[in-house]
PDB file of C-alpha atoms in Angstrom:
ATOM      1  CA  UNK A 718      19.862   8.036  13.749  1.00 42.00           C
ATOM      2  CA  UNK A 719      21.007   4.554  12.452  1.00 44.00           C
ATOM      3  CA  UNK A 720      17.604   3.434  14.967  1.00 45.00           C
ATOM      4  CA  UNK A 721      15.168   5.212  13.534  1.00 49.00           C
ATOM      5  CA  UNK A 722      15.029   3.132  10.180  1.00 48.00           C
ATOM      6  CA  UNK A 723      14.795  -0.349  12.666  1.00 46.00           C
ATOM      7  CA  UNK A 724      12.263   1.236  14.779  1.00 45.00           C
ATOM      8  CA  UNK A 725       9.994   2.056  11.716  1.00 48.00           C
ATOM      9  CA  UNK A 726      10.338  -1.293  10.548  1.00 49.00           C
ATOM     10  CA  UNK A 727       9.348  -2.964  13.332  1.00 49.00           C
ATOM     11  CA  UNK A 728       6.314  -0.475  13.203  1.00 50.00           C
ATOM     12  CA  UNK A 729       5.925  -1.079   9.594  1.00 49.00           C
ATOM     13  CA  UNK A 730       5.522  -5.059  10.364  1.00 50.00           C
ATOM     14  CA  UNK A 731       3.486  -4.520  13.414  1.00 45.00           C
ATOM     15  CA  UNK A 732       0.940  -2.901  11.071  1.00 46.00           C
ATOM     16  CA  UNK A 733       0.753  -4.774   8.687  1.00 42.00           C
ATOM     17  CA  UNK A 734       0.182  -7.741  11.146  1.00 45.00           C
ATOM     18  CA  UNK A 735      -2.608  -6.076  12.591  1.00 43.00           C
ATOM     19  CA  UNK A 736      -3.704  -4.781   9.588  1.00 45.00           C
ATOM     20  CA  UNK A 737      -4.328  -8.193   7.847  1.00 44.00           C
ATOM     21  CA  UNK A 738      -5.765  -9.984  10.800  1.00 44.00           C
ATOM     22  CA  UNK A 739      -8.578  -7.106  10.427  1.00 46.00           C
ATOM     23  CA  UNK A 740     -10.435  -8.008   7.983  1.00 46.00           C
ATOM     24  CA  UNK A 741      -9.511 -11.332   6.482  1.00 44.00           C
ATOM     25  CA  UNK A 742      -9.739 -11.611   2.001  1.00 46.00           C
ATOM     26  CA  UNK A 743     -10.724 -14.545   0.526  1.00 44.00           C
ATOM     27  CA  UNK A 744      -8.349 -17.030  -1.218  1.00 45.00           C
ATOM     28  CA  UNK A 745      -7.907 -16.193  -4.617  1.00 44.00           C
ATOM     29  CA  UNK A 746     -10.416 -18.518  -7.051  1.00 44.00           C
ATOM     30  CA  UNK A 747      -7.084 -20.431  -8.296  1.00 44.00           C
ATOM     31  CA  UNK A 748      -6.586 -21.911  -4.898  1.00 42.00           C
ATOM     32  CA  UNK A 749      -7.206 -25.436  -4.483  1.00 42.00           C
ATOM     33  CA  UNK A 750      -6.129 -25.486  -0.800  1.00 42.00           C
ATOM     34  CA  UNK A 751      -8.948 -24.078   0.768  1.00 41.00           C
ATOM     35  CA  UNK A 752     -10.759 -26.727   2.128  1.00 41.00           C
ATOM     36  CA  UNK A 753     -14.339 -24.444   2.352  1.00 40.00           C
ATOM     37  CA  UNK A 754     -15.089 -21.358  -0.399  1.00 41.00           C
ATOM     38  CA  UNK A 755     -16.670 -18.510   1.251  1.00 41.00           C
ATOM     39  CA  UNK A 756     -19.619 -16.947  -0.312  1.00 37.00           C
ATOM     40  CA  UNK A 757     -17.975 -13.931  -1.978  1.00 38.00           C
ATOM     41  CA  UNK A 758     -15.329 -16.896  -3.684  1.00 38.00           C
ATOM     42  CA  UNK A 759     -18.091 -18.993  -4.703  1.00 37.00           C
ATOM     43  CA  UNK A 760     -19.663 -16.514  -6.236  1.00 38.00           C
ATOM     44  CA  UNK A 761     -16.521 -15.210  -8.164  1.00 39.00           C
ATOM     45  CA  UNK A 762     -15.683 -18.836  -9.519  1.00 39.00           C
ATOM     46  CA  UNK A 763     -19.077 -19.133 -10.927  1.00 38.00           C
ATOM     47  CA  UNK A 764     -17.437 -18.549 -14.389  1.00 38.00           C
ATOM     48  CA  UNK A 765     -14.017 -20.680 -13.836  1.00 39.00           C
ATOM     49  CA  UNK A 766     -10.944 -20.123 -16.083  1.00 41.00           C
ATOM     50  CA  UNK A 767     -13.683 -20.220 -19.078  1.00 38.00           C
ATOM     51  CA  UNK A 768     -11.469 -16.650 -20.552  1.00 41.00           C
ATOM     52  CA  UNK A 769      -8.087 -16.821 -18.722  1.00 44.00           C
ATOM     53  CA  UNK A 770      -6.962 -14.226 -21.223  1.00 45.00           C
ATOM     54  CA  UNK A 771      -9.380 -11.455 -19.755  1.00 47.00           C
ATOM     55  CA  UNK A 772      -9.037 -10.081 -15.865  1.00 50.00           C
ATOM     56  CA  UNK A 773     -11.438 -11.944 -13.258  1.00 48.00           C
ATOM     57  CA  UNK A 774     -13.430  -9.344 -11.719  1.00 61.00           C
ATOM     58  CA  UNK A 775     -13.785 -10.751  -7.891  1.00 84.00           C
ATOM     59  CA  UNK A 776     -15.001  -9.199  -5.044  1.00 88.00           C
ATOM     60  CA  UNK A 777     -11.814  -9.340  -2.992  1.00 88.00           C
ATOM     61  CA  UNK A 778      -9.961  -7.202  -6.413  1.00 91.00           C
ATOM     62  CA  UNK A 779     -12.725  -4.956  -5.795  1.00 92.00           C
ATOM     63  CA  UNK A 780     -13.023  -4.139  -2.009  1.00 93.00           C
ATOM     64  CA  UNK A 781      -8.500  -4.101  -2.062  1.00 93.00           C
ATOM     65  CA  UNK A 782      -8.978  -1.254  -4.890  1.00 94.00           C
ATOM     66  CA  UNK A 783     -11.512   0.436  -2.881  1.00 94.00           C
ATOM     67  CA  UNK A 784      -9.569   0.300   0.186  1.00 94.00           C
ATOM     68  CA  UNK A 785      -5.714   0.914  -1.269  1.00 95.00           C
ATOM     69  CA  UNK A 786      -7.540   4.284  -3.023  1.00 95.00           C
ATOM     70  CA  UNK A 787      -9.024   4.989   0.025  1.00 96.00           C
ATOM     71  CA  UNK A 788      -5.604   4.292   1.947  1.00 95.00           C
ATOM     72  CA  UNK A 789      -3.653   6.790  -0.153  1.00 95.00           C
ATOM     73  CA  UNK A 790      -5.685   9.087   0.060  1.00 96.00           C
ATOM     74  CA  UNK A 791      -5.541   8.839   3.716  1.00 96.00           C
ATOM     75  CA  UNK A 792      -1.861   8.939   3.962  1.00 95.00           C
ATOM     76  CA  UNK A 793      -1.653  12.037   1.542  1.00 95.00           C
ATOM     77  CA  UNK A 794      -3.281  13.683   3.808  1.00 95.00           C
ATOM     78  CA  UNK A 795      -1.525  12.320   6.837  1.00 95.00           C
ATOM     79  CA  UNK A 796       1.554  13.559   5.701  1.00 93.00           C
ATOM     80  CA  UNK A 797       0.846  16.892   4.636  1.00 93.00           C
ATOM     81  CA  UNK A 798      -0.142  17.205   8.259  1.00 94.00           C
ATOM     82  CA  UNK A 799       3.335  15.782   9.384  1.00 90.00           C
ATOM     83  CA  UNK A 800       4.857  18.157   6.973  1.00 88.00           C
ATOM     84  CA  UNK A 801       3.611  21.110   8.453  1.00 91.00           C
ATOM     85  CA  UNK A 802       5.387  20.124  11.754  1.00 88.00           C
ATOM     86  CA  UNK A 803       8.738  21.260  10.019  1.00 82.00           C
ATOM     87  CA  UNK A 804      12.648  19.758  10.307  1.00 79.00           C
ATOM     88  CA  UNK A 805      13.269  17.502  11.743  1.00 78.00           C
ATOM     89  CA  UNK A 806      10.571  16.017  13.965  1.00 83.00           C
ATOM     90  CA  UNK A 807       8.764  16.887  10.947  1.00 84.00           C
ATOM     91  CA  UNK A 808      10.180  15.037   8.938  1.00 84.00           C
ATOM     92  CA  UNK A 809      10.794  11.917  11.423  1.00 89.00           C
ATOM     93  CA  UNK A 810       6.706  11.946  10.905  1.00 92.00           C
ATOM     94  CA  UNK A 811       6.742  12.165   7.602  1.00 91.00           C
ATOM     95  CA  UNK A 812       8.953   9.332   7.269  1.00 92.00           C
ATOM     96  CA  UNK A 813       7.286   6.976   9.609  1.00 93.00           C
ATOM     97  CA  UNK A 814       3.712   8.136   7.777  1.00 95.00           C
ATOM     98  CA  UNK A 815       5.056   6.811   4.311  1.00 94.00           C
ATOM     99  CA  UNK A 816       6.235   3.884   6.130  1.00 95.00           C
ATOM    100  CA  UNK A 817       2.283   3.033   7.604  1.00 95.00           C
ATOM    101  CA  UNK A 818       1.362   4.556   4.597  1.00 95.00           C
ATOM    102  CA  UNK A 819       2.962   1.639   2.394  1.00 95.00           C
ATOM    103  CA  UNK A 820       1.938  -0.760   5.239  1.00 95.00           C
ATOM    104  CA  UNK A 821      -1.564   0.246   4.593  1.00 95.00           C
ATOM    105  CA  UNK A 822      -1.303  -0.490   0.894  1.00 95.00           C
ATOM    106  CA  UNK A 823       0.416  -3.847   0.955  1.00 93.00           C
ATOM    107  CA  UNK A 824      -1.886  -5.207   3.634  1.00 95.00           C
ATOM    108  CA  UNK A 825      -5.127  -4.184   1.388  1.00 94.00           C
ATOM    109  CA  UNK A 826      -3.841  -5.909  -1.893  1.00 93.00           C
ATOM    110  CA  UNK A 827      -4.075  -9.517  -0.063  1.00 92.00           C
ATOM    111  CA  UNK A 828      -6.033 -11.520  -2.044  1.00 90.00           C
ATOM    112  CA  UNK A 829      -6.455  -9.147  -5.275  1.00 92.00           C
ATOM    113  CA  UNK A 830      -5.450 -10.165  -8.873  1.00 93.00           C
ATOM    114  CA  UNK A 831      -1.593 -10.411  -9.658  1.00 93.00           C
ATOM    115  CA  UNK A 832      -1.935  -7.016 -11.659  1.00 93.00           C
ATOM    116  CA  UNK A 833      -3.633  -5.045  -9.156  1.00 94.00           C
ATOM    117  CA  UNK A 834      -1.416  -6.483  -6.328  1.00 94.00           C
ATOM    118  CA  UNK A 835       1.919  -5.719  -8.522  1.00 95.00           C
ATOM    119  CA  UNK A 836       0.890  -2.394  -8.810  1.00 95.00           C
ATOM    120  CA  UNK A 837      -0.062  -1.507  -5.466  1.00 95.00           C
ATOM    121  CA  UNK A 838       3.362  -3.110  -4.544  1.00 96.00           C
ATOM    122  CA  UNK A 839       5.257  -0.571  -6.708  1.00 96.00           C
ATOM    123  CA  UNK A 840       2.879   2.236  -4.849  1.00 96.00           C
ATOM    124  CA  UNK A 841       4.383   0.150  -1.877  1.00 96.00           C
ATOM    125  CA  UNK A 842       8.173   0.190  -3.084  1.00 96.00           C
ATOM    126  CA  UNK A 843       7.087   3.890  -3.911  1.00 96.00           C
ATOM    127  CA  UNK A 844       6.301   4.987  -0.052  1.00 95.00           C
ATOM    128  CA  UNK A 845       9.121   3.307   1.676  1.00 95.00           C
ATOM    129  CA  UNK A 846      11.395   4.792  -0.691  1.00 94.00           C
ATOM    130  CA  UNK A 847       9.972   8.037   0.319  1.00 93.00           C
ATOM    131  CA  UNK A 848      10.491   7.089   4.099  1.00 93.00           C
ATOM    132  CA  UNK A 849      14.150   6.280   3.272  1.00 92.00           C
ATOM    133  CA  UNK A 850      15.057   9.604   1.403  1.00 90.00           C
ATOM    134  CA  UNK A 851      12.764  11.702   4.192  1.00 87.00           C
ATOM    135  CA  UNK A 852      15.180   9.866   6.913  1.00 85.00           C
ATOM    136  CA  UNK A 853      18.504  10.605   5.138  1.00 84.00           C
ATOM    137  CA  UNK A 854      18.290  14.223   5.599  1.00 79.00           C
ATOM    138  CA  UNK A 855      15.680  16.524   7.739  1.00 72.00           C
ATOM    139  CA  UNK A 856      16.289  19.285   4.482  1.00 77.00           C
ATOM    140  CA  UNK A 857      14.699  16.472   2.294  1.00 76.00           C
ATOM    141  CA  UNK A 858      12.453  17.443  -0.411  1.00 84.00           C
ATOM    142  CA  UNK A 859      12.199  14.014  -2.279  1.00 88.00           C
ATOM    143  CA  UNK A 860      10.336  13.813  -5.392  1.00 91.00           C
ATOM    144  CA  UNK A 861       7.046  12.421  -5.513  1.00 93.00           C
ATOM    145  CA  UNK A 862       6.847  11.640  -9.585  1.00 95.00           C
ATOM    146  CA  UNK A 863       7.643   7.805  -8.832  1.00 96.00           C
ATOM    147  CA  UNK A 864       5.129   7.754  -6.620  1.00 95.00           C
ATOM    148  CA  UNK A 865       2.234   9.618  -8.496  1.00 95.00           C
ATOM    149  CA  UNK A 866       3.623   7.386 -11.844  1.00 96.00           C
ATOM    150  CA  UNK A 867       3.196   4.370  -9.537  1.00 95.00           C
ATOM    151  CA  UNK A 868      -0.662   5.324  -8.399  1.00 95.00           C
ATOM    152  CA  UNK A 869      -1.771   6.013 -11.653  1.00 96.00           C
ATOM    153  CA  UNK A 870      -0.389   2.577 -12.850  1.00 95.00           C
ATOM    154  CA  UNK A 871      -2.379   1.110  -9.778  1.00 95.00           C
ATOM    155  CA  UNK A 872      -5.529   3.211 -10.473  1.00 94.00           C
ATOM    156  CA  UNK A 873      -5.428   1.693 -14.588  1.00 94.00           C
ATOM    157  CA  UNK A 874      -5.317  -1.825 -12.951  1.00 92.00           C
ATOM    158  CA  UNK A 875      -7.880  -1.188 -10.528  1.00 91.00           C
ATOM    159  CA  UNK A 876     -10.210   0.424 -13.514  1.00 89.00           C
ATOM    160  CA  UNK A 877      -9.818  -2.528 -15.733  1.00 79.00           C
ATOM    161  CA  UNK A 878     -11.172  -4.936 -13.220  1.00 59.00           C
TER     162      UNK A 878
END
């Protein structure tokens, strides 16, 4: 028992290593360390820190929205499935699914804005805290309202970009 949470972290950070060698995002246009802009970067500084005030809409904000929406939805419906297994292998996947689940979300938000990464990390804090209370008892029927408060935080950012 006192495993499984080390086990699913190693998974956790396995996935999210492969996850963000995947598909590589962009340095954020306030970087002066890159030493060569990509094209999607050039074409989101076009308009530099003229309105600092408003949110920069960038390509790299865009596709992490896309894909972090696309990712819960994904794991919503990955552990439904788990649930169905029942106590307490059941439950093991559930766990370990809002572990990759979180993973997922965390390695997508690379390279957005500050508000749209901030929120998917609360989404993030959200799932593994999920995971936690789904390992602490195979009779666990956590509440998801942190979670679903958490999302639609994430889904405002994402819509005001």
């Amino acid at each position: 028992m006192y495993r499984s949470p080390i086990v699913l972290s190693g998974f956790a950070i396995a996935a999210v290593i492969a996850m963000s060698s995947c598909d590589p995002q962009p340095t954020s246009e306030g970087s002066a360390t890159s030493s060569t802009p990509t094209a999607s970067s050039a074409a989101s500084s076009a308009a530099p820190a003229a309105s600092s005030a408003a949110p920069v809409i960038d390509a790299a904000t865009t596709k992490a929205c896309d894909n972090i929406k696309k990712d819960i939805k994904d794991n919503a419906d990955k552990v439904a499935k788990a649930e169905k297994i029942g106590p307490p292998a059941g439950h093991i996947a559930v766990s370990a699914q809002w572990i990759a689940g979180s993973a997922a979300v965390i390695a997508h938000s690379i390279g957005a804005t500050e508000t749209v990464s901030s929120a998917a990390e609360k989404v993030q804090q959200e799932m593994s805290n999920l995971s936690d209370e789904y390992n602490k008892s195979a009779d666990a029927k956590p509440s998801k309202k942190k979670l679903e408060a958490a999302v639609k935080e994430l889904l405002a950012a994402c819509s005001a970009t």
